[in-house]
Short mmCIF file of C-alpha atoms in Angstrom, two decimals:
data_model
loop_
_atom_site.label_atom_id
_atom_site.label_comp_id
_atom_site.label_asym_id
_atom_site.label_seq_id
_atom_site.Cartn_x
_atom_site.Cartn_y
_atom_site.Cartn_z
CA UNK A 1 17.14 -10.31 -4.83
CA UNK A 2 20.12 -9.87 -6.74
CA UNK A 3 21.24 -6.37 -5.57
CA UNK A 4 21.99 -3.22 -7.21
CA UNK A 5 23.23 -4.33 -10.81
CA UNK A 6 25.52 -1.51 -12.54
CA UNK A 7 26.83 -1.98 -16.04
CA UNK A 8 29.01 -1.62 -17.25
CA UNK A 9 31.78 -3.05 -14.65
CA UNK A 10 34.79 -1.15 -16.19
CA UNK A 11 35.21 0.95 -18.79
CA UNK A 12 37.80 2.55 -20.49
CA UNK A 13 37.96 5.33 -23.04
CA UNK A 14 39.27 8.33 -25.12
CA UNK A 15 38.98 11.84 -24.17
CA UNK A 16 35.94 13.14 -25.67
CA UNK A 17 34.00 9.94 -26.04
CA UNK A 18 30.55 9.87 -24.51
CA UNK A 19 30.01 7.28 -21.38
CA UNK A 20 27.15 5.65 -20.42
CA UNK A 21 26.62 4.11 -16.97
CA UNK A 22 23.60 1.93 -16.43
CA UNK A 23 22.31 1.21 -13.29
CA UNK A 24 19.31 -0.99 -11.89
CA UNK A 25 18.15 -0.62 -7.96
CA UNK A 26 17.20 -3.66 -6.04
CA UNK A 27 13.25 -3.87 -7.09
CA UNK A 28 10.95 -2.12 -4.98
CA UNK A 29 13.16 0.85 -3.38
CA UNK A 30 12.09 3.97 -4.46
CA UNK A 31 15.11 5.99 -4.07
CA UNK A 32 18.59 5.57 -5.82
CA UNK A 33 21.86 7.75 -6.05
CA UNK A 34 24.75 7.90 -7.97
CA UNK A 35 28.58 8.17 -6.17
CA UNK A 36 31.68 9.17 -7.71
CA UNK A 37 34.91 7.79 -6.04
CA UNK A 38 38.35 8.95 -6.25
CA UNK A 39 41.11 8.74 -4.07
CA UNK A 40 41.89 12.28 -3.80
CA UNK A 41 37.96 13.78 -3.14
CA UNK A 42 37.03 9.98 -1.46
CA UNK A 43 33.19 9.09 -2.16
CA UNK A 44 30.81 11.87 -3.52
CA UNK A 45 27.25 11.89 -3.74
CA UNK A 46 26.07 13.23 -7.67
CA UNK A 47 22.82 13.01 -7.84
CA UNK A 48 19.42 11.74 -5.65
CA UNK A 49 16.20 10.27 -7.12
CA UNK A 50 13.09 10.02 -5.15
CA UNK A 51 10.41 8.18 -7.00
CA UNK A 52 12.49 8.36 -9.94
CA UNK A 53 12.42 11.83 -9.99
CA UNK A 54 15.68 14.10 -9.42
CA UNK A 55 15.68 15.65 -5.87
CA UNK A 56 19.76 16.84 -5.45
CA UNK A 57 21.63 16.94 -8.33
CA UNK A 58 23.84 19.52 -6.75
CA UNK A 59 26.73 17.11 -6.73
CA UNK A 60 26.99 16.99 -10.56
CA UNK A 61 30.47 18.66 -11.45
CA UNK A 62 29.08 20.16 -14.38
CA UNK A 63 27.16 20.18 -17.38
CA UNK A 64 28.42 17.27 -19.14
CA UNK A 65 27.22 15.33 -16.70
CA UNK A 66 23.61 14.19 -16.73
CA UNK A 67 21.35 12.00 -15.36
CA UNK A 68 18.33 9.96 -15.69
CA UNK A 69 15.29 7.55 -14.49
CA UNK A 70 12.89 6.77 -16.89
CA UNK A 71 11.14 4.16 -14.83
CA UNK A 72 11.60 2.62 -11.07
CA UNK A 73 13.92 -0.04 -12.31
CA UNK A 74 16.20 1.68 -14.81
CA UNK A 75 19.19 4.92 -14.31
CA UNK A 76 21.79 5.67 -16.36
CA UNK A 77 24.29 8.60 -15.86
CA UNK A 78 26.18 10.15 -19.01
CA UNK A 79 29.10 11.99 -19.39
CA UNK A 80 29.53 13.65 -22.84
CA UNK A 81 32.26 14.49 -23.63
CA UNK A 82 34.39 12.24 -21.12
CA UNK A 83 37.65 13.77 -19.83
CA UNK A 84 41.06 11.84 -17.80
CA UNK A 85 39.50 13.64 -14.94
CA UNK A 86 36.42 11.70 -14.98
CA UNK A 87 38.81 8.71 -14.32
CA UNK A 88 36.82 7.04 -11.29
CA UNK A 89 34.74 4.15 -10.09
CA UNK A 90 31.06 5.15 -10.32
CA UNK A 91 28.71 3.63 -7.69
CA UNK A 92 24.75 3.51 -7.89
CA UNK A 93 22.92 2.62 -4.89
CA UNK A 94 19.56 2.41 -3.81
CA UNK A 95 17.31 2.64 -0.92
CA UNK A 96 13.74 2.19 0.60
CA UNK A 97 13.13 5.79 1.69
CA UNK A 98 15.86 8.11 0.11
CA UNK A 99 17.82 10.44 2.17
CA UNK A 100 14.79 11.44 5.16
CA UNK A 101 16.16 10.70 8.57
CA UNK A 102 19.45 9.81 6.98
CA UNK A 103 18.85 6.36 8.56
CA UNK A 104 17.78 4.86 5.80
CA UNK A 105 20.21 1.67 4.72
CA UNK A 106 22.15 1.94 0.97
CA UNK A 107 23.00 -1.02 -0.76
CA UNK A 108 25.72 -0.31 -3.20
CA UNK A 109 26.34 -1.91 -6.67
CA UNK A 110 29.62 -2.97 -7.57
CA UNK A 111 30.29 0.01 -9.37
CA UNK A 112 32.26 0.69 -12.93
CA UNK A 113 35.34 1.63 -12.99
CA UNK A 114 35.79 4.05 -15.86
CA UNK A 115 39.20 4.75 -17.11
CA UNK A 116 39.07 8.25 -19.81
CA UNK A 117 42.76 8.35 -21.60
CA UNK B 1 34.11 20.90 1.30
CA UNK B 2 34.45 17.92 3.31
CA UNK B 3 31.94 17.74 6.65
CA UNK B 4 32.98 14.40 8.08
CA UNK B 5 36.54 14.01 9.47
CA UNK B 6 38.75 10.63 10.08
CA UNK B 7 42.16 10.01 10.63
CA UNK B 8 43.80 7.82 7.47
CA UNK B 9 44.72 4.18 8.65
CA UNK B 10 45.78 2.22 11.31
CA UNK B 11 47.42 -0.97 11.42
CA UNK B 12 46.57 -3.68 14.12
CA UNK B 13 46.67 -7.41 15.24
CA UNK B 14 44.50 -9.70 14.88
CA UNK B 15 42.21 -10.51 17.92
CA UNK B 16 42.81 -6.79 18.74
CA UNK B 17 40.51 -3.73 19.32
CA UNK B 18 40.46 -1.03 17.02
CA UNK B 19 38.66 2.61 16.83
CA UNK B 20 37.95 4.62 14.43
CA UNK B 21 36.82 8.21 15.23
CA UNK B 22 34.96 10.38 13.25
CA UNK B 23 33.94 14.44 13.35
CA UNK B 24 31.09 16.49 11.85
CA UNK B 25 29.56 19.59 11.32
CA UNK B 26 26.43 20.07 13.41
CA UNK B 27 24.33 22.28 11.11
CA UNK B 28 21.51 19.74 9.84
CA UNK B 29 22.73 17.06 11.76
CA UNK B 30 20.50 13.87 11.37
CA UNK B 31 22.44 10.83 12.41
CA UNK B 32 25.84 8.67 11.67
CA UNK B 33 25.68 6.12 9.60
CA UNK B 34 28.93 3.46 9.26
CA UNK B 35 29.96 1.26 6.17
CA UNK B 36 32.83 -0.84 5.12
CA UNK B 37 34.43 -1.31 1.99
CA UNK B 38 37.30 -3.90 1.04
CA UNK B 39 39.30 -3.66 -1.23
CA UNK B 40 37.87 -3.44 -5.45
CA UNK B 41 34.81 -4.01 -3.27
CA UNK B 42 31.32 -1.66 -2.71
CA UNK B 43 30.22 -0.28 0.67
CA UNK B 44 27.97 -2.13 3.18
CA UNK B 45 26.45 -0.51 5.67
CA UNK B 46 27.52 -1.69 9.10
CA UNK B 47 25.31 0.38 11.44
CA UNK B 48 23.24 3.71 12.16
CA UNK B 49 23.44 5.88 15.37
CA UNK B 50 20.38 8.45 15.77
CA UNK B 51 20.27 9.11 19.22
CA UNK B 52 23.21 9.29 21.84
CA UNK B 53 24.72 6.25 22.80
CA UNK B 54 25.88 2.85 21.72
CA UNK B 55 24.64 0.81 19.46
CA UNK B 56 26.14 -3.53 18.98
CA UNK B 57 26.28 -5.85 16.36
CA UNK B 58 27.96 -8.41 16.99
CA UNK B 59 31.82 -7.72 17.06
CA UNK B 60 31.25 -3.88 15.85
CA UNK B 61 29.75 -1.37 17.82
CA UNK B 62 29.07 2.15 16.98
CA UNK B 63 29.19 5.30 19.46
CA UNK B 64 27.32 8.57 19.02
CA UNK B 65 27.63 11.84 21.18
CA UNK B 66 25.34 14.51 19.41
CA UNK B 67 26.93 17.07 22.19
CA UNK B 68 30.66 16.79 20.84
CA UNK B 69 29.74 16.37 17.62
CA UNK B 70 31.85 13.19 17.61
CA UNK B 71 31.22 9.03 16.74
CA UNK B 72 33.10 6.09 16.97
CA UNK B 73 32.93 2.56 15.39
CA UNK B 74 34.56 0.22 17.54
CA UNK B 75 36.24 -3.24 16.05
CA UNK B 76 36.48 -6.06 18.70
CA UNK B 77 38.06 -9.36 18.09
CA UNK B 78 39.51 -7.89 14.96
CA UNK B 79 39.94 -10.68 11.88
CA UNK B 80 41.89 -11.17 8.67
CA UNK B 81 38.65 -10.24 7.06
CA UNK B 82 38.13 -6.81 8.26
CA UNK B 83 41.15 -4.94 6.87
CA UNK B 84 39.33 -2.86 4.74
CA UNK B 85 38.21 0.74 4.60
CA UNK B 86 35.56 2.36 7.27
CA UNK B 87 33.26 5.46 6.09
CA UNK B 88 31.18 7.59 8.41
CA UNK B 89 28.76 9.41 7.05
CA UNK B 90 25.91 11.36 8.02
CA UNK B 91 22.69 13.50 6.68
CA UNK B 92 23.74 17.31 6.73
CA UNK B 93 21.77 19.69 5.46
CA UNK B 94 20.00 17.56 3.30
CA UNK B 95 22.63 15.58 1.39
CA UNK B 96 24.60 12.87 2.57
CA UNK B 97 28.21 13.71 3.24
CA UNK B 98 30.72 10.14 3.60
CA UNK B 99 34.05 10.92 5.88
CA UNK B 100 37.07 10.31 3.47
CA UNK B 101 37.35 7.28 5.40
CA UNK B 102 40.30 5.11 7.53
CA UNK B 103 41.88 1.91 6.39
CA UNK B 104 42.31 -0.41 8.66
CA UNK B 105 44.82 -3.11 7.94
CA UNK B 106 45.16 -6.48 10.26
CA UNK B 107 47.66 -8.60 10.91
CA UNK B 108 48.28 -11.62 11.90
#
């Protein structure tokens, strides 16, 4: 399997530009989640789908963040309209079994790093 | 705020033992999970501790005591390849929380 596959791998942008980030779990796991990383706040979960259906999206910083997962194999997470605080590398990861037990293994993309100026 | 507490970074030979401690809130309290990230890279999990104890792979091992609300991952043989960053991070109440996480830097 080729992994989780995130595009795209860096991004940068103007204040007030919409951003798209595209994600693609490794086929067959039925959970994925999207991390934020930043030096300052380290690695923050933003939102949980089980079945591609939104479970936790109580990590979301606000409303121009969104998420979604129209199908098992496809997630994208927009931010509209971007700000310099956005500036961070976005991971996606999936799972088998989502966040029961918490024993479940995550494999992580690569992530994009997203640059907002 | 943050759940899961490590110290920042240590620095250590190579062919040394390193370990890197980590703290949590017990409320909802499922396990502690441990991953490693180099550098521009992504974390990998390393391993999972449910259920006091010890748990080896290989050169790593990874500590739980449920009691103390305390784990360890433990670095043996240490190599050029593992300076990177080390996360715990654990199920609490329902979302996973990742420790901030502590750099470890080898050399020769």
């Amino acid at each position: 399997d080729a992994g989780v596959i995130q595009s795209p791998r860096h991004e940068v942008t103007e204040m007030g530009q919409e951003v798209t980030l595209r994600c693609k779990p490794i086929s067959g796991h039925n959970s994925l989640f999207w991390y934020r990383q930043t030096m300052m706040r380290g690695l923050e979960l933003l939102i949980y789908f089980n079945n591609n259906v939104p479970i936790d999206d109580s990590g979301m910083p606000e409303d121009r963040f969104s998420a979604k997962m129209p199908n098992a194999s496809f997630s994208t997470l927009k931010i509209q309209p971007s700000e310099p605080r956005d500036s961070a590398v976005y991971f996606c990861a999936s799972s088998l079994a989502g966040l029961a037990g918490g024993q479940e293994t995550q494999y992580f993309g690569p992530g994009t790093r997203l640059l907002v100026l | 705020g943050q759940s899961l507490e490590q110290p920042s970074e240590v620095t250590a030979v190579e062919g040394a033992i390193v370990q890197i401690n980590c703290t949590y809130q017990t409320s909802g309290f499922y396990g502690l999970s441990w991953y490693q990230q180099h550098d521009g890279g992504a974390p990998t999990f390393l391993s999972y501790n449910g259920l006091d104890g010890l748990e080896e792979t290989g050169r790593f091992s990874s500590f739980l005591s449920r009691s103390d609300s305390y784990g360890y991952l433990l670095l043996q043989e240490l190599q050029m390849k593992d300076s990177a960053s080390y996360f715990c991070a654990s199920l609490l109440n329902n979302r996973l929380a990742f420790g901030k996480g502590n750099q470890v830097v080898v050399i020769p």
